[in-house]
PDB file of C-alpha atoms in Angstrom:
ATOM      1  CA  UNK A   2      -6.621 -15.693 -33.596  1.00 55.00           C
ATOM      2  CA  UNK A   3      -7.402 -13.188 -30.307  1.00 54.00           C
ATOM      3  CA  UNK A   4      -5.502 -16.485 -28.623  1.00 52.00           C
ATOM      4  CA  UNK A   5      -1.884 -16.281 -31.579  1.00 48.00           C
ATOM      5  CA  UNK A   6      -1.842 -12.213 -31.001  1.00 48.00           C
ATOM      6  CA  UNK A   7      -2.602 -12.131 -26.669  1.00 51.00           C
ATOM      7  CA  UNK A   8       0.187 -14.603 -26.693  1.00 47.00           C
ATOM      8  CA  UNK A   9       2.330 -12.716 -28.925  1.00 45.00           C
ATOM      9  CA  UNK A  10       1.554  -9.291 -26.423  1.00 46.00           C
ATOM     10  CA  UNK A  11       3.244 -10.941 -23.287  1.00 47.00           C
ATOM     11  CA  UNK A  12       5.850 -12.023 -25.603  1.00 47.00           C
ATOM     12  CA  UNK A  13       7.043  -9.204 -26.427  1.00 45.00           C
ATOM     13  CA  UNK A  14       6.745  -7.550 -23.272  1.00 43.00           C
ATOM     14  CA  UNK A  15       8.540 -10.130 -21.598  1.00 45.00           C
ATOM     15  CA  UNK A  16      11.358 -10.023 -23.502  1.00 42.00           C
ATOM     16  CA  UNK A  17      11.604  -6.067 -24.311  1.00 41.00           C
ATOM     17  CA  UNK A  18      11.403  -5.308 -20.745  1.00 42.00           C
ATOM     18  CA  UNK A  19      12.910  -8.642 -18.437  1.00 59.00           C
ATOM     19  CA  UNK A  20       9.365  -9.198 -16.599  1.00 76.00           C
ATOM     20  CA  UNK A  21       7.415 -11.798 -16.822  1.00 92.00           C
ATOM     21  CA  UNK A  22       3.922 -11.150 -18.148  1.00 95.00           C
ATOM     22  CA  UNK A  23       1.420 -12.775 -16.212  1.00 96.00           C
ATOM     23  CA  UNK A  24      -1.754 -13.144 -17.770  1.00 97.00           C
ATOM     24  CA  UNK A  25      -3.511 -14.657 -13.900  1.00 98.00           C
ATOM     25  CA  UNK A  26      -3.064 -13.536 -10.429  1.00 98.00           C
ATOM     26  CA  UNK A  27      -1.765 -16.225  -8.680  1.00 98.00           C
ATOM     27  CA  UNK A  28       0.348 -17.338 -10.762  1.00 97.00           C
ATOM     28  CA  UNK A  29       2.940 -14.376  -9.209  1.00 97.00           C
ATOM     29  CA  UNK A  30       2.263 -15.834  -5.542  1.00 97.00           C
ATOM     30  CA  UNK A  31       0.629 -13.257  -4.161  1.00 98.00           C
ATOM     31  CA  UNK A  32      -1.514 -14.748  -1.651  1.00 98.00           C
ATOM     32  CA  UNK A  33      -1.789 -17.518   0.390  1.00 96.00           C
ATOM     33  CA  UNK A  34      -4.556 -19.827   0.672  1.00 95.00           C
ATOM     34  CA  UNK A  35      -8.392 -17.213  -0.002  1.00 96.00           C
ATOM     35  CA  UNK A  36      -7.844 -14.313  -1.940  1.00 97.00           C
ATOM     36  CA  UNK A  37     -10.250 -13.355   0.286  1.00 96.00           C
ATOM     37  CA  UNK A  38      -8.532 -12.893   3.437  1.00 96.00           C
ATOM     38  CA  UNK A  39      -5.878 -11.143   1.963  1.00 97.00           C
ATOM     39  CA  UNK A  40      -2.358 -12.867   3.265  1.00 96.00           C
ATOM     40  CA  UNK A  41       0.464 -12.404   1.621  1.00 97.00           C
ATOM     41  CA  UNK A  42       3.028 -15.192   0.604  1.00 97.00           C
ATOM     42  CA  UNK A  43       6.143 -13.645   2.521  1.00 94.00           C
ATOM     43  CA  UNK A  44       7.877 -12.021  -0.557  1.00 95.00           C
ATOM     44  CA  UNK A  45       4.859  -9.596  -0.184  1.00 97.00           C
ATOM     45  CA  UNK A  46       5.483  -7.424   2.623  1.00 96.00           C
ATOM     46  CA  UNK A  47       1.579  -5.891   4.307  1.00 96.00           C
ATOM     47  CA  UNK A  48       1.523  -1.189   3.376  1.00 97.00           C
ATOM     48  CA  UNK A  49      -0.672   1.346   4.105  1.00 97.00           C
ATOM     49  CA  UNK A  50      -1.568   5.163   3.799  1.00 97.00           C
ATOM     50  CA  UNK A  51      -2.025   7.524   6.505  1.00 98.00           C
ATOM     51  CA  UNK A  52      -4.814   9.005   4.023  1.00 97.00           C
ATOM     52  CA  UNK A  53      -4.727   7.337   0.938  1.00 95.00           C
ATOM     53  CA  UNK A  54      -6.626   8.520  -2.665  1.00 93.00           C
ATOM     54  CA  UNK A  55     -10.623   7.963  -2.305  1.00 94.00           C
ATOM     55  CA  UNK A  56     -12.101   5.389  -5.034  1.00 93.00           C
ATOM     56  CA  UNK A  57     -15.992   4.978  -4.957  1.00 93.00           C
ATOM     57  CA  UNK A  58     -16.136   4.043  -1.705  1.00 95.00           C
ATOM     58  CA  UNK A  59     -13.603   1.087  -2.276  1.00 96.00           C
ATOM     59  CA  UNK A  60     -11.160  -0.206   0.062  1.00 97.00           C
ATOM     60  CA  UNK A  61      -8.407  -1.228  -0.201  1.00 97.00           C
ATOM     61  CA  UNK A  62      -5.312  -4.136   0.720  1.00 98.00           C
ATOM     62  CA  UNK A  63      -1.606  -2.792   0.193  1.00 98.00           C
ATOM     63  CA  UNK A  64       1.936  -4.752  -0.173  1.00 98.00           C
ATOM     64  CA  UNK A  65       5.128  -4.818  -2.300  1.00 98.00           C
ATOM     65  CA  UNK A  66       7.505  -6.603  -3.580  1.00 98.00           C
ATOM     66  CA  UNK A  67      11.146  -5.606  -3.049  1.00 97.00           C
ATOM     67  CA  UNK A  68      13.703  -8.022  -5.329  1.00 96.00           C
ATOM     68  CA  UNK A  69      16.540  -9.811  -2.692  1.00 95.00           C
ATOM     69  CA  UNK A  70      19.592  -7.703  -2.472  1.00 95.00           C
ATOM     70  CA  UNK A  71      17.034  -4.104  -3.542  1.00 97.00           C
ATOM     71  CA  UNK A  72      17.066  -1.382  -1.084  1.00 97.00           C
ATOM     72  CA  UNK A  73      15.009   1.029  -1.441  1.00 98.00           C
ATOM     73  CA  UNK A  74      16.233   4.736  -1.371  1.00 98.00           C
ATOM     74  CA  UNK A  75      14.265   7.033   1.158  1.00 98.00           C
ATOM     75  CA  UNK A  76      13.605  10.734   0.726  1.00 97.00           C
ATOM     76  CA  UNK A  77      12.121  13.373   3.148  1.00 96.00           C
ATOM     77  CA  UNK A  78       9.564  15.231   0.208  1.00 94.00           C
ATOM     78  CA  UNK A  79       9.010  12.858  -2.565  1.00 92.00           C
ATOM     79  CA  UNK A  80       8.796   9.409  -3.505  1.00 94.00           C
ATOM     80  CA  UNK A  81      10.980   7.161  -2.470  1.00 97.00           C
ATOM     81  CA  UNK A  82      13.154   5.430  -4.532  1.00 96.00           C
ATOM     82  CA  UNK A  83      12.468   2.044  -5.589  1.00 97.00           C
ATOM     83  CA  UNK A  84      14.738  -0.226  -7.345  1.00 97.00           C
ATOM     84  CA  UNK A  85      14.386  -2.092 -10.072  1.00 97.00           C
ATOM     85  CA  UNK A  86      12.443  -5.344 -10.335  1.00 97.00           C
ATOM     86  CA  UNK A  87       9.902  -3.173  -7.397  1.00 97.00           C
ATOM     87  CA  UNK A  88       5.749  -4.650  -7.366  1.00 98.00           C
ATOM     88  CA  UNK A  89       3.631  -2.713  -5.632  1.00 97.00           C
ATOM     89  CA  UNK A  90       0.345  -4.029  -4.862  1.00 98.00           C
ATOM     90  CA  UNK A  91      -2.828  -3.046  -4.663  1.00 97.00           C
ATOM     91  CA  UNK A  92      -6.064  -5.011  -4.810  1.00 98.00           C
ATOM     92  CA  UNK A  93      -9.701  -2.584  -4.200  1.00 98.00           C
ATOM     93  CA  UNK A  94     -12.779  -4.670  -3.091  1.00 98.00           C
ATOM     94  CA  UNK A  95     -15.437  -3.758  -0.964  1.00 97.00           C
ATOM     95  CA  UNK A  96     -17.064  -5.102   2.372  1.00 97.00           C
ATOM     96  CA  UNK A  97     -20.328  -6.666   2.050  1.00 97.00           C
ATOM     97  CA  UNK A  98     -21.245  -4.800   5.257  1.00 96.00           C
ATOM     98  CA  UNK A  99     -19.539  -2.072   5.939  1.00 95.00           C
ATOM     99  CA  UNK A 100     -20.446  -1.199   9.272  1.00 94.00           C
ATOM    100  CA  UNK A 101     -19.599  -4.911   9.953  1.00 94.00           C
ATOM    101  CA  UNK A 102     -16.451  -5.678   7.535  1.00 92.00           C
ATOM    102  CA  UNK A 103     -16.690  -9.822   8.664  1.00 92.00           C
ATOM    103  CA  UNK A 104     -19.809 -10.495   7.396  1.00 93.00           C
ATOM    104  CA  UNK A 105     -16.419 -10.675   4.070  1.00 96.00           C
ATOM    105  CA  UNK A 106     -16.305  -8.958   1.158  1.00 97.00           C
ATOM    106  CA  UNK A 107     -16.119  -9.296  -2.636  1.00 97.00           C
ATOM    107  CA  UNK A 108     -12.212  -8.145  -5.043  1.00 98.00           C
ATOM    108  CA  UNK A 109     -13.157  -6.624  -7.590  1.00 98.00           C
ATOM    109  CA  UNK A 110     -10.325  -5.424  -8.815  1.00 97.00           C
ATOM    110  CA  UNK A 111      -6.240  -5.551  -8.264  1.00 98.00           C
ATOM    111  CA  UNK A 112      -3.701  -3.484  -9.990  1.00 96.00           C
ATOM    112  CA  UNK A 113       0.335  -3.437 -10.440  1.00 97.00           C
ATOM    113  CA  UNK A 114       2.119  -1.391 -10.713  1.00 96.00           C
ATOM    114  CA  UNK A 115       5.734  -2.744 -11.278  1.00 97.00           C
ATOM    115  CA  UNK A 116       9.358  -1.041 -12.165  1.00 97.00           C
ATOM    116  CA  UNK A 117      11.090  -2.529 -15.343  1.00 96.00           C
ATOM    117  CA  UNK A 118      14.069  -1.579 -16.356  1.00 94.00           C
ATOM    118  CA  UNK A 119      12.303   0.010 -19.916  1.00 92.00           C
ATOM    119  CA  UNK A 120      10.647   1.993 -16.153  1.00 94.00           C
ATOM    120  CA  UNK A 121       7.871   2.627 -14.672  1.00 95.00           C
ATOM    121  CA  UNK A 122       4.507  -0.006 -15.811  1.00 94.00           C
ATOM    122  CA  UNK A 123       0.598  -0.584 -15.087  1.00 94.00           C
ATOM    123  CA  UNK A 124      -1.349  -4.056 -15.189  1.00 96.00           C
ATOM    124  CA  UNK A 125      -4.850  -3.849 -14.304  1.00 96.00           C
ATOM    125  CA  UNK A 126      -6.198  -7.340 -13.099  1.00 97.00           C
ATOM    126  CA  UNK A 127     -10.529  -8.023 -12.993  1.00 97.00           C
ATOM    127  CA  UNK A 128     -12.023 -10.657 -10.478  1.00 98.00           C
ATOM    128  CA  UNK A 129     -13.300 -13.157 -11.003  1.00 97.00           C
ATOM    129  CA  UNK A 130     -17.411 -13.829  -9.323  1.00 95.00           C
ATOM    130  CA  UNK A 131     -16.052 -16.611  -6.981  1.00 96.00           C
ATOM    131  CA  UNK A 132     -13.260 -14.030  -6.455  1.00 97.00           C
ATOM    132  CA  UNK A 133     -10.889 -17.278  -7.009  1.00 97.00           C
ATOM    133  CA  UNK A 134      -8.421 -15.981  -9.936  1.00 98.00           C
ATOM    134  CA  UNK A 135      -8.247 -12.398 -11.134  1.00 98.00           C
ATOM    135  CA  UNK A 136      -7.420 -11.681 -14.989  1.00 97.00           C
ATOM    136  CA  UNK A 137      -5.062  -9.452 -16.606  1.00 97.00           C
ATOM    137  CA  UNK A 138      -7.188  -7.340 -19.087  1.00 95.00           C
ATOM    138  CA  UNK A 139      -5.382  -5.102 -20.573  1.00 92.00           C
ATOM    139  CA  UNK A 140      -8.941  -3.044 -21.967  1.00 92.00           C
ATOM    140  CA  UNK A 141     -10.184  -2.319 -18.165  1.00 92.00           C
ATOM    141  CA  UNK A 142     -13.441  -3.126 -17.243  1.00 94.00           C
ATOM    142  CA  UNK A 143     -16.610  -1.873 -15.240  1.00 95.00           C
ATOM    143  CA  UNK A 144     -18.000  -3.692 -12.507  1.00 95.00           C
ATOM    144  CA  UNK A 145     -21.382  -3.424  -9.779  1.00 96.00           C
ATOM    145  CA  UNK A 146     -21.155  -3.188  -7.321  1.00 96.00           C
ATOM    146  CA  UNK A 147     -23.080  -3.144  -3.981  1.00 96.00           C
ATOM    147  CA  UNK A 148     -22.858  -2.908  -0.376  1.00 96.00           C
ATOM    148  CA  UNK A 149     -24.360  -1.988   2.607  1.00 96.00           C
ATOM    149  CA  UNK A 150     -23.610   0.837   4.846  1.00 94.00           C
ATOM    150  CA  UNK A 151     -25.591   2.323   7.838  1.00 94.00           C
ATOM    151  CA  UNK A 152     -28.344  -0.529   6.339  1.00 93.00           C
ATOM    152  CA  UNK A 153     -29.510   0.755   3.619  1.00 96.00           C
ATOM    153  CA  UNK A 154     -27.257  -1.167   0.313  1.00 97.00           C
ATOM    154  CA  UNK A 155     -25.383   0.973  -2.055  1.00 96.00           C
ATOM    155  CA  UNK A 156     -25.251   0.006  -5.904  1.00 97.00           C
ATOM    156  CA  UNK A 157     -22.464   1.285  -8.732  1.00 95.00           C
ATOM    157  CA  UNK A 158     -20.441   1.105 -12.196  1.00 96.00           C
ATOM    158  CA  UNK A 159     -17.188   0.849 -10.349  1.00 95.00           C
ATOM    159  CA  UNK A 160     -14.474   1.419 -13.882  1.00 94.00           C
ATOM    160  CA  UNK A 161     -11.727  -0.179 -13.361  1.00 93.00           C
ATOM    161  CA  UNK A 162      -9.220   1.718 -15.472  1.00 88.00           C
ATOM    162  CA  UNK A 163      -6.964   0.430 -18.495  1.00 82.00           C
ATOM    163  CA  UNK A 164      -3.618   0.537 -18.525  1.00 76.00           C
ATOM    164  CA  UNK A 165      -2.944   3.666 -20.602  1.00 76.00           C
ATOM    165  CA  UNK A 166      -5.713   5.314 -18.526  1.00 69.00           C
ATOM    166  CA  UNK A 167      -3.754   4.742 -15.495  1.00 72.00           C
ATOM    167  CA  UNK A 168      -1.058   7.966 -16.758  1.00 69.00           C
ATOM    168  CA  UNK A 169      -4.193   9.675 -16.078  1.00 68.00           C
ATOM    169  CA  UNK A 170      -2.983  10.184 -12.616  1.00 74.00           C
ATOM    170  CA  UNK A 171       0.016   7.786 -12.027  1.00 72.00           C
ATOM    171  CA  UNK A 172       2.782  11.054 -14.640  1.00 75.00           C
ATOM    172  CA  UNK A 173       5.582  13.378 -13.873  1.00 75.00           C
ATOM    173  CA  UNK A 174       7.839  14.844 -16.199  1.00 73.00           C
ATOM    174  CA  UNK A 175       5.623  12.810 -18.098  1.00 79.00           C
ATOM    175  CA  UNK A 176       6.951   9.731 -16.755  1.00 80.00           C
ATOM    176  CA  UNK A 177       4.386   7.539 -14.987  1.00 81.00           C
ATOM    177  CA  UNK A 178       5.529   6.476 -11.189  1.00 88.00           C
ATOM    178  CA  UNK A 179       3.979   5.766  -7.776  1.00 91.00           C
ATOM    179  CA  UNK A 180       1.917   7.991  -6.111  1.00 89.00           C
ATOM    180  CA  UNK A 181       1.153   7.153  -2.590  1.00 90.00           C
ATOM    181  CA  UNK A 182       4.584   5.667  -0.725  1.00 95.00           C
ATOM    182  CA  UNK A 183       6.307   9.102   0.576  1.00 96.00           C
ATOM    183  CA  UNK A 184       7.965   8.721   3.665  1.00 98.00           C
ATOM    184  CA  UNK A 185       4.666  11.430   5.343  1.00 97.00           C
ATOM    185  CA  UNK A 186       2.520   8.521   4.461  1.00 98.00           C
ATOM    186  CA  UNK A 187       4.243   5.724   5.478  1.00 98.00           C
ATOM    187  CA  UNK A 188       4.980   6.538   8.474  1.00 98.00           C
ATOM    188  CA  UNK A 189       2.733   5.019  10.766  1.00 97.00           C
ATOM    189  CA  UNK A 190       2.082   2.587  13.046  1.00 97.00           C
ATOM    190  CA  UNK A 191       0.790  -0.813  11.248  1.00 96.00           C
ATOM    191  CA  UNK A 192      -0.672  -4.926  12.562  1.00 93.00           C
ATOM    192  CA  UNK A 193       1.458  -6.814  10.859  1.00 91.00           C
ATOM    193  CA  UNK A 194       1.187 -10.880  11.509  1.00 83.00           C
ATOM    194  CA  UNK A 195       3.919 -11.071  14.304  1.00 83.00           C
ATOM    195  CA  UNK A 196       4.200  -7.352  15.809  1.00 90.00           C
ATOM    196  CA  UNK A 197       3.407  -4.210  15.767  1.00 95.00           C
ATOM    197  CA  UNK A 198       5.544  -1.965  14.164  1.00 95.00           C
ATOM    198  CA  UNK A 199       5.946   1.108  12.486  1.00 97.00           C
ATOM    199  CA  UNK A 200       6.209   0.479   8.916  1.00 97.00           C
ATOM    200  CA  UNK A 201       9.119   2.683   7.361  1.00 98.00           C
ATOM    201  CA  UNK A 202      11.098   0.884  10.701  1.00 97.00           C
ATOM    202  CA  UNK A 203       9.860  -2.414   9.746  1.00 96.00           C
ATOM    203  CA  UNK A 204      11.217  -1.851   5.854  1.00 97.00           C
ATOM    204  CA  UNK A 205      14.751  -1.099   7.067  1.00 97.00           C
ATOM    205  CA  UNK A 206      15.217  -4.268   9.471  1.00 96.00           C
ATOM    206  CA  UNK A 207      14.607  -6.730   6.507  1.00 96.00           C
ATOM    207  CA  UNK A 208      16.635  -4.319   4.728  1.00 96.00           C
ATOM    208  CA  UNK A 209      14.686  -3.331   2.146  1.00 97.00           C
ATOM    209  CA  UNK A 210      15.260   0.787   3.047  1.00 98.00           C
ATOM    210  CA  UNK A 211      18.091   2.760   2.847  1.00 97.00           C
ATOM    211  CA  UNK A 212      18.495   5.694   4.351  1.00 97.00           C
ATOM    212  CA  UNK A 213      16.338   6.033   7.747  1.00 97.00           C
ATOM    213  CA  UNK A 214      16.796   8.546   9.635  1.00 97.00           C
ATOM    214  CA  UNK A 215      15.958   9.514  12.803  1.00 96.00           C
ATOM    215  CA  UNK A 216      11.457   9.190  13.240  1.00 95.00           C
ATOM    216  CA  UNK A 217      11.800  12.707  14.017  1.00 95.00           C
ATOM    217  CA  UNK A 218      13.182  13.777  11.590  1.00 97.00           C
ATOM    218  CA  UNK A 219      10.352  11.386   9.290  1.00 98.00           C
ATOM    219  CA  UNK A 220       7.975  13.708   8.737  1.00 97.00           C
ATOM    220  CA  UNK A 221       3.878  12.573   9.452  1.00 97.00           C
ATOM    221  CA  UNK A 222       1.245  14.299   7.755  1.00 97.00           C
ATOM    222  CA  UNK A 223      -2.070  14.477   9.370  1.00 98.00           C
ATOM    223  CA  UNK A 224      -4.714  11.993   9.393  1.00 97.00           C
ATOM    224  CA  UNK A 225      -7.820  13.093   6.923  1.00 96.00           C
ATOM    225  CA  UNK A 226     -10.615  11.712   8.380  1.00 95.00           C
ATOM    226  CA  UNK A 227      -8.896  11.689  12.283  1.00 97.00           C
ATOM    227  CA  UNK A 228      -9.826  14.927  14.218  1.00 97.00           C
ATOM    228  CA  UNK A 229      -6.674  14.034  16.740  1.00 97.00           C
ATOM    229  CA  UNK A 230      -4.272  13.389  14.329  1.00 97.00           C
ATOM    230  CA  UNK A 231      -3.994  17.477  13.048  1.00 97.00           C
ATOM    231  CA  UNK A 232      -6.109  20.746  12.427  1.00 98.00           C
ATOM    232  CA  UNK A 233      -9.037  21.180  10.107  1.00 98.00           C
ATOM    233  CA  UNK A 234      -6.544  22.808   8.155  1.00 98.00           C
ATOM    234  CA  UNK A 235      -3.799  19.928   8.248  1.00 98.00           C
ATOM    235  CA  UNK A 236      -7.061  17.037   7.250  1.00 98.00           C
ATOM    236  CA  UNK A 237      -7.770  19.461   3.980  1.00 98.00           C
ATOM    237  CA  UNK A 238      -4.187  19.486   3.172  1.00 97.00           C
ATOM    238  CA  UNK A 239      -3.656  16.031   3.864  1.00 97.00           C
ATOM    239  CA  UNK A 240      -7.047  14.647   1.406  1.00 96.00           C
ATOM    240  CA  UNK A 241      -5.649  17.226  -1.219  1.00 96.00           C
ATOM    241  CA  UNK A 242      -2.300  16.190  -1.568  1.00 95.00           C
ATOM    242  CA  UNK A 243      -2.891  12.820  -2.242  1.00 94.00           C
ATOM    243  CA  UNK A 244      -6.271  13.462  -3.751  1.00 94.00           C
ATOM    244  CA  UNK A 245      -5.386  16.251  -6.363  1.00 93.00           C
ATOM    245  CA  UNK A 246      -1.478  17.127  -5.649  1.00 90.00           C
ATOM    246  CA  UNK A 247      -0.563  14.312  -9.014  1.00 87.00           C
ATOM    247  CA  UNK A 248      -1.762  16.140 -11.388  1.00 87.00           C
ATOM    248  CA  UNK A 249      -2.273  19.674 -10.057  1.00 89.00           C
ATOM    249  CA  UNK A 250       1.229  20.755  -9.975  1.00 86.00           C
ATOM    250  CA  UNK A 251       3.642  21.908 -12.992  1.00 88.00           C
ATOM    251  CA  UNK A 252       5.406  18.570 -13.716  1.00 84.00           C
ATOM    252  CA  UNK A 253       2.044  17.042 -12.926  1.00 80.00           C
ATOM    253  CA  UNK A 254      -0.877  15.524 -15.661  1.00 82.00           C
TER     254      UNK A 254
END
C-alpha cells in the first residue's frame, strides 16, 4: 500500500543516513507558537542574506541548526564548511499585501537542507491551507498563491520542486551543497529577539562559528536593491552572483 511504501522509504532513509526524517514539519520543533509568527525555538538561529535569490516574489525566512559541540568553519570566498547534522531551514511565504505586511502572511513551503552522514539532502514540506502544519512531499507540488502589490491583485501557480529538482541549483562538482551562506552574504547586522548584532559575530558568540577574522577582513556583497550599498555595477554583480553564478561556472550544473 502507499502507506507501507512511505513507511519503508522513511525507515530506509533514517537507517542509512543517520537522520530521522519526519513526515510533519512540526515534529522537528522548529517554530514555537503559531507557525505564521515564524518564531524559532531556541535550537534554531535566525539568519538572512544581503542579496537573496529571487523566487517568484516570495519572501523567505531563514533558520539554521548546528548540533551542540560542533562548529561552522569560516571560509572567505566559498560557502562555509558546515558540520554534519546541520539543518538549514528556508520558509517561503507571501504577505497578503506587500505594502502592509502586518496584515498577515500565507506560508507556502519550507525546505530543509540537511547535512547527513552521506552528504547534503533536500526535503520539501508543503503547508496546509490553515498554515498549521507542513507535510513532506517528495514529489513537490504546485500551489496557487495570491497577493496584493500597490493595490493590484497578483496570482501565480507557485512551483515547489521535488527532491531531485533541488539539484538543478544546489550542485557543485556533482555534489549537492548550500548556495547562499557565504561570508560576503552574511556580513550584515540582524535584529534578534534580544538585540541587534552582526550575524557572523552572533554565530561566533554562540560558539557556532570558528575562524572568523576581524571585521575589516570580512568581505561584504552589495545589496542589489539599495543604491547606498554600492555602485550600479556592484549591485548588478551581486544579483548575478546569487541568482546565476552557482550554475554558470565550471563546477556548476
